[in-house]
Coordinates of C-alpha atoms in Angstrom, one line a residue:
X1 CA 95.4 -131.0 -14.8
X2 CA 96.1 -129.5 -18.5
X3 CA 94.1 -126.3 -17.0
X4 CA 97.0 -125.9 -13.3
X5 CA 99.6 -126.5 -16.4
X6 CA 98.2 -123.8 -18.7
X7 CA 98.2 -121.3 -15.7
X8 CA 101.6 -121.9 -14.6
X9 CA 102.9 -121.5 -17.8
X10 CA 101.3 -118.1 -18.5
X11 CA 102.2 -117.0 -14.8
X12 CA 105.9 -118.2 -15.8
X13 CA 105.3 -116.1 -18.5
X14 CA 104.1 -113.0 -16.6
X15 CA 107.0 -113.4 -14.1
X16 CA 109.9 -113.4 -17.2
X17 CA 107.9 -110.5 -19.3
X18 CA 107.8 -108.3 -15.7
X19 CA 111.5 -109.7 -15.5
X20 CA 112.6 -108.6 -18.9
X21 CA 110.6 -104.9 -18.8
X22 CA 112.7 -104.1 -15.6
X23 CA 116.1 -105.5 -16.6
X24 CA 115.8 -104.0 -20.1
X25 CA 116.8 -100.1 -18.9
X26 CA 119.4 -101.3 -16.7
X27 CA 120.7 -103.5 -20.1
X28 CA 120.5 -100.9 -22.2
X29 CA 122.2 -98.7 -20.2
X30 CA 125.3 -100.3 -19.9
X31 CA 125.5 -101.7 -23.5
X32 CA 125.1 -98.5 -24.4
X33 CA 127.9 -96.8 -22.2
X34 CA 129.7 -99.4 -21.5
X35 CA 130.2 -102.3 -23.9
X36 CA 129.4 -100.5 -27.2
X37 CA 132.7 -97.7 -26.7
X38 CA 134.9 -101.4 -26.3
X39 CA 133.3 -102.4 -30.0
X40 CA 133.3 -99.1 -31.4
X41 CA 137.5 -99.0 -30.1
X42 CA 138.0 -102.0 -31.6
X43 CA 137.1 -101.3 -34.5
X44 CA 139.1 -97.5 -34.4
X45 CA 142.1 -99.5 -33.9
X46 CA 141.2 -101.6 -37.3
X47 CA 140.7 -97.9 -39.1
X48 CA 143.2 -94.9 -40.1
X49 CA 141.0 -92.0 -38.9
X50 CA 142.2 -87.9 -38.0
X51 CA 138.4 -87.4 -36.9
X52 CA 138.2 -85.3 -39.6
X53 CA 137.9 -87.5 -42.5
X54 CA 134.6 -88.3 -43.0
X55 CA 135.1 -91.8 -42.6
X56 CA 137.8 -94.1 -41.2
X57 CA 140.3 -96.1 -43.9
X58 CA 140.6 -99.6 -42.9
X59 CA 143.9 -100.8 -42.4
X60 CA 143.4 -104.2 -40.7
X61 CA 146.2 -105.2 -38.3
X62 CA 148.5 -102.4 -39.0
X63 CA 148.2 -100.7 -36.6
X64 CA 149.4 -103.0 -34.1
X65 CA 152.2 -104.3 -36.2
X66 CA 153.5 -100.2 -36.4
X67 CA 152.6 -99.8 -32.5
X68 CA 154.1 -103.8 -31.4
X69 CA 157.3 -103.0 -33.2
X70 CA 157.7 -99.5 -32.2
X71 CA 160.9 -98.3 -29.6
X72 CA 158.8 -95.8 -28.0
X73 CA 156.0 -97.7 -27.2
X74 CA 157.8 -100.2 -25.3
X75 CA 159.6 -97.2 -23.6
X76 CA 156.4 -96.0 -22.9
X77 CA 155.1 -99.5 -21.8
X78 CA 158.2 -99.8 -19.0
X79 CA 157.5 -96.4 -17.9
X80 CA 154.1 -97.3 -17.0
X81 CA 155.1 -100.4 -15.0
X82 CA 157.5 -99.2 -13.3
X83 CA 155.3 -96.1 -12.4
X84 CA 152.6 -98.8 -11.6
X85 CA 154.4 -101.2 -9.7
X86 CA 156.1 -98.0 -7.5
X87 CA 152.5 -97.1 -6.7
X88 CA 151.2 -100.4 -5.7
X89 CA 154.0 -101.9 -3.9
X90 CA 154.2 -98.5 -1.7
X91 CA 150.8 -97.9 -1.3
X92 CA 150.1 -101.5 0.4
X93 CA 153.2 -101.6 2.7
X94 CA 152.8 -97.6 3.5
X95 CA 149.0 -98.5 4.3
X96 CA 149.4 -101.3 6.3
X97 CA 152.4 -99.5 8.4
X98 CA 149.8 -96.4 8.7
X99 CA 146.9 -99.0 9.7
X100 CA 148.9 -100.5 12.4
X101 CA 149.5 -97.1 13.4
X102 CA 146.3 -95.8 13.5
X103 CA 145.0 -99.1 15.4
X104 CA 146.8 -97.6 18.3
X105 CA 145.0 -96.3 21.2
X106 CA 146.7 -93.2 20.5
X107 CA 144.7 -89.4 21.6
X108 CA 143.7 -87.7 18.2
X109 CA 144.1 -90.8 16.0
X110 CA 140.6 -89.7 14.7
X111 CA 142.2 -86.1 13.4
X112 CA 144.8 -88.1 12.0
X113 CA 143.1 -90.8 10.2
X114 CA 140.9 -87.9 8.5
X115 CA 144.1 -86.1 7.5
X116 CA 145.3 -89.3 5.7
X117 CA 142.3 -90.3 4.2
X118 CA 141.8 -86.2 2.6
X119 CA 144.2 -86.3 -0.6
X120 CA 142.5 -89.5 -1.7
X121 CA 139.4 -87.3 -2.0
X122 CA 140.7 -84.1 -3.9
X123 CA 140.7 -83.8 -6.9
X124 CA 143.7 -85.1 -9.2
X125 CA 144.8 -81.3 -10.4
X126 CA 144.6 -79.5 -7.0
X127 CA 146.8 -82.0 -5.8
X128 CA 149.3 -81.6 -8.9
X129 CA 148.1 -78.2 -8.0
X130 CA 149.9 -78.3 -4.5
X131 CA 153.0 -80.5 -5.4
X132 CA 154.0 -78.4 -8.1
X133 CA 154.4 -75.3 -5.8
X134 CA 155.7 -78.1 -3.2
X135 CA 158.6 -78.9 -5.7
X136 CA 159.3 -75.9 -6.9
X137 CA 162.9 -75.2 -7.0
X138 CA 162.7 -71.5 -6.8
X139 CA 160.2 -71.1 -4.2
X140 CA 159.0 -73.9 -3.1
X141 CA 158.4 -76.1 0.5
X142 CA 161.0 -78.4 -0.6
X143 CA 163.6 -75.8 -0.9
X144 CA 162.7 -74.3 2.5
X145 CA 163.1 -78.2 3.8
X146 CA 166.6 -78.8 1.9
X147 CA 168.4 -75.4 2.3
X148 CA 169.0 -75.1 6.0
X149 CA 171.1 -78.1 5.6
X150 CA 173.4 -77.0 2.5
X151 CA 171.8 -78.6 -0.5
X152 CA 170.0 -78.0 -3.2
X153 CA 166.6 -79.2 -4.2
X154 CA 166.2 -80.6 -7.9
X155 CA 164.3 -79.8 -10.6
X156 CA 162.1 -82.4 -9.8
X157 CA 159.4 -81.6 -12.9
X158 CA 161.9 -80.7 -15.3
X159 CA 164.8 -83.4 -15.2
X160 CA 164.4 -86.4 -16.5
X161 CA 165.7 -88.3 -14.0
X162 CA 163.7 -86.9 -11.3
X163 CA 160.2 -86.1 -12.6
X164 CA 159.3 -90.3 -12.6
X165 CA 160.1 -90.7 -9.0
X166 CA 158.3 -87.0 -8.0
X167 CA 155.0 -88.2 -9.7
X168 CA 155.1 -91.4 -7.7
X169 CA 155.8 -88.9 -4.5
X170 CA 152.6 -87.1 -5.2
X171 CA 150.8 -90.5 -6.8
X172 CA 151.7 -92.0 -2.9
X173 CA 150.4 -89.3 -1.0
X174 CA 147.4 -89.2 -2.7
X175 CA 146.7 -92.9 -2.2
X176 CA 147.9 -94.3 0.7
X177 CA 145.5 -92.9 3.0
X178 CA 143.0 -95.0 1.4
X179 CA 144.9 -97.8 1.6
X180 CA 145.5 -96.9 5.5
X181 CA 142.2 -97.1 6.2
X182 CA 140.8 -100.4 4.3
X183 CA 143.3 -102.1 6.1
X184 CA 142.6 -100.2 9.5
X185 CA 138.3 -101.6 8.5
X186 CA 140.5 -105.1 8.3
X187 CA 142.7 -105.1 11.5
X188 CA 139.7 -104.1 13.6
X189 CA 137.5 -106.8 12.0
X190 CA 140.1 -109.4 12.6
X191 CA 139.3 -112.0 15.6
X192 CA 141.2 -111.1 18.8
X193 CA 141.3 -114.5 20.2
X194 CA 143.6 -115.3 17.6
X195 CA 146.5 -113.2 18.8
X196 CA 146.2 -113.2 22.2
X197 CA 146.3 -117.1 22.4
X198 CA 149.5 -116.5 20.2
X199 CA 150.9 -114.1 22.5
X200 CA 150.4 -116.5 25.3
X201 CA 152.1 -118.8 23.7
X202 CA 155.3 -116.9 23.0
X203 CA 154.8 -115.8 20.0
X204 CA 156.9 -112.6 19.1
X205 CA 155.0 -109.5 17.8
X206 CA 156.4 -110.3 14.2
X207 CA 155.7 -113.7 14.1
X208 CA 152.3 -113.5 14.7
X209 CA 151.7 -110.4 11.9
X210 CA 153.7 -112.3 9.5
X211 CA 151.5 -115.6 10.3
X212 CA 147.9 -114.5 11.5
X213 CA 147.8 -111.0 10.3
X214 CA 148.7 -110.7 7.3
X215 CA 147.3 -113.8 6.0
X216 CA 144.0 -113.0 7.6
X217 CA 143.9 -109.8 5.5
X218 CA 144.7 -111.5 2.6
X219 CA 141.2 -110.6 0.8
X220 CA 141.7 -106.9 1.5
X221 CA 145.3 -106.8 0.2
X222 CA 143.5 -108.9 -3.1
X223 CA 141.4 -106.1 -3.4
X224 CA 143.8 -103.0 -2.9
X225 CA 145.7 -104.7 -5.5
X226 CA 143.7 -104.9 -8.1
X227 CA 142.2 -101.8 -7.7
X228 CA 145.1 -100.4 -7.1
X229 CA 146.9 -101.7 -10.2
X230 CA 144.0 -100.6 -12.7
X231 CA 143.5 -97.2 -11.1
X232 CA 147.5 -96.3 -11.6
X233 CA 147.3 -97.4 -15.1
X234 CA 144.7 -95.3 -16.0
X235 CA 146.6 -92.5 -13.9
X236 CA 146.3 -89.1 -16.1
X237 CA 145.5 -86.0 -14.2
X238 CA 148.1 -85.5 -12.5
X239 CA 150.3 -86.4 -15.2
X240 CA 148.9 -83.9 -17.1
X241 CA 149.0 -80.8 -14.5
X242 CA 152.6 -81.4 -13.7
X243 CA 154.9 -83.0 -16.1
X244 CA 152.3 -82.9 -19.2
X245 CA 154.6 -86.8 -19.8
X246 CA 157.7 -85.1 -19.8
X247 CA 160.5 -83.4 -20.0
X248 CA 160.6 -85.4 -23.4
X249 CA 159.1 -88.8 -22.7
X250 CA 160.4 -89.6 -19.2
X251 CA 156.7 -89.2 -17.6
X252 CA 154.8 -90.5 -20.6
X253 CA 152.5 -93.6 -19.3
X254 CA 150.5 -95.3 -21.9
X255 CA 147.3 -93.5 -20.5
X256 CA 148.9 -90.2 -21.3
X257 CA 150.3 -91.6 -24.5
X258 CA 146.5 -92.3 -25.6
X259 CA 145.9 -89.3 -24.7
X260 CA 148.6 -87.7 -27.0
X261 CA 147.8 -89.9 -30.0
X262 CA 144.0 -89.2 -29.8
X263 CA 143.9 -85.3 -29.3
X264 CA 147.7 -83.9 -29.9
X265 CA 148.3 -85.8 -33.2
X266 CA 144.5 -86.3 -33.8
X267 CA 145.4 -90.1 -34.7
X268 CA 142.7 -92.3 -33.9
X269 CA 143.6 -95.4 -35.0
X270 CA 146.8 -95.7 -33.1
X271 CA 145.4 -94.1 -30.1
X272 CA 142.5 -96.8 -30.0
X273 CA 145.4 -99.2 -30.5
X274 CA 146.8 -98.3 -27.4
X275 CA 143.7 -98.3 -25.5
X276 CA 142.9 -101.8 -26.9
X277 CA 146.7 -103.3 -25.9
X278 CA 146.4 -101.4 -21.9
X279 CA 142.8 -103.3 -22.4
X280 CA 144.1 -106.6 -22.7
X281 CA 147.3 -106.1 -20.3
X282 CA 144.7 -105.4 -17.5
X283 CA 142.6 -108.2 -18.5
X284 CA 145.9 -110.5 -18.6
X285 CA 147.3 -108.6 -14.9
X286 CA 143.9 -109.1 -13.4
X287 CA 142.9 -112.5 -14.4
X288 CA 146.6 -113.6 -13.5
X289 CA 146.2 -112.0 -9.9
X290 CA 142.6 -113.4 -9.5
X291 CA 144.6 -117.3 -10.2
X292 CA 147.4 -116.9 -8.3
X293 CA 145.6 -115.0 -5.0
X294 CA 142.4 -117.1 -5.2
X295 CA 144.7 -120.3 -3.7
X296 CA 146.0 -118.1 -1.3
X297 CA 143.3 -115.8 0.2
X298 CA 140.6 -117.4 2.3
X299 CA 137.4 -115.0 3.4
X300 CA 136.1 -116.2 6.6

């Protein structure tokens, strides 16, 4: 008996050790790419550092007492949710509109669908690329578009009060088609019975999107959400092809404003501040979202 114990205890053993010697790469891997930068960020945003000292002054907390308390920063924090909350709202009512549409039986819809779903997968500048010779107010499409009726385009990369709402143009086209076509994966997943049984009962076209549609594709909608939300956040390239967070700081998101505080003003500290506080908003939005949805989303 002591002998079947022995040998299940060094098999248990052999089974954890073979465990532990495949694991380990995959471990070390992502502590070392992923959750060491976190702890090494942290501790920047403790530090007074132009990455050129040899090494960093501690300054404890200071550095998000200065960045809390500062005008510009929560200038800089509006922008970015108003920027973000532009993107997400439009991309999931532009997608799901698009999805319905591209659910139709409609000749060519497989053209179209690829034609929605292609700015998603260029690259951030040749699409900043495109819209900034789009929106060009010498030259550009947008002029040709305007001008046979009498007006005149704006400035839309230079004025202040039109560069916020062009990024979120180009932002929207870029996304949507994505959007478009999680939600088409969902629609065509969804149970017909469902809606025709509610269609034979009288139920209007609305009434039975608003009530076995929609809710249905509840866990999609979830997950373009939060995706959605933490991708615009982090939104840079674009940003920096076409507005570079101007003019002055109308286009500056915090992303951008890392940016500038780590490699403009060579400021470490308070750019691993930032990057520490857009951190722990996303942690806050995300866990918030994950609460509030998980009552209301049911997966079949």
């Amino acid at each position: 008996m002591a002998d079947g114990n022995d040998q299940r205890k060094r098999r248990r053993r052999r089974e954890y050790g073979l465990f532990a010697l495949l694991v380990a790469p995959n471990l070390l891997v992502i502590a070392v790419f992923a959750y060491w930068p976190i702890i090494y960020n942290a501790f920047l945003s403790l530090t007074d550092w132009n990455m050129i000292a040899a090494r960093p002054k501690f300054v404890g907390l200071a550095n998000y007492g200065r960045t809390l308390t500062d005008p510009a920063f929560h200038k800089t924090l509006w922008i970015t949710v108003v920027f973000t909350g532009l993107i997400v709202v439009g991309s999931l009512v532009i997608g799901l509109a698009l999805a319905f549409l591209f659910n139709l039986p409609l000749k060519g819809r497989g053209a179209v669908r690829t034609i929605a779903f292609a700015p998603h997968i260029l690259s951030g500048a040749a699409v900043a690329t495109i819209w900034a010779f789009i929106f060009d107010p010498g030259y550009g499409l947008m002029r040709a578009l305007i001008e046979p009726f009498g007006a005149e385009p704006p400035d839309w990369m230079n004025n202040s009060d039109w560069a916020l709402p062009g990024l979120v143009i180009v932002y929207l086209w870029k996304n949507v088609g994505f959007a478009a076509l999680i939600y088409l994966a969902g629609l065509q997943s969804l149970p017909k019975e469902l809606d025709e049984a509610a269609a034979i009962d009288g139920a209007s076209t609305w009434t039975r999107f608003r009530s076995i549609k929609l809710p249905l594709l509840a866990p999609i909608t979830f997950f373009l959400l939060i995706t959605t939300v933490i991708g615009t956040f982090q939104a840079f390239d674009v940003i920096a092809v076409m507005t570079g967070g101007g003019p002055g700081d109308a286009t500056t998101t915090l992303s951008w404003s890392i940016y500038n505080e780590g490699f403009q003003a060579f400021n470490a500290g308070r750019a691993a501040t930032l990057s520490i506080i857009m951190f722990v908003i996303l942690l806050v939005v995300t866990t918030v979202q994950a609460r509030v949805m998980e009552r209301r989303v049911h997966y079949r």
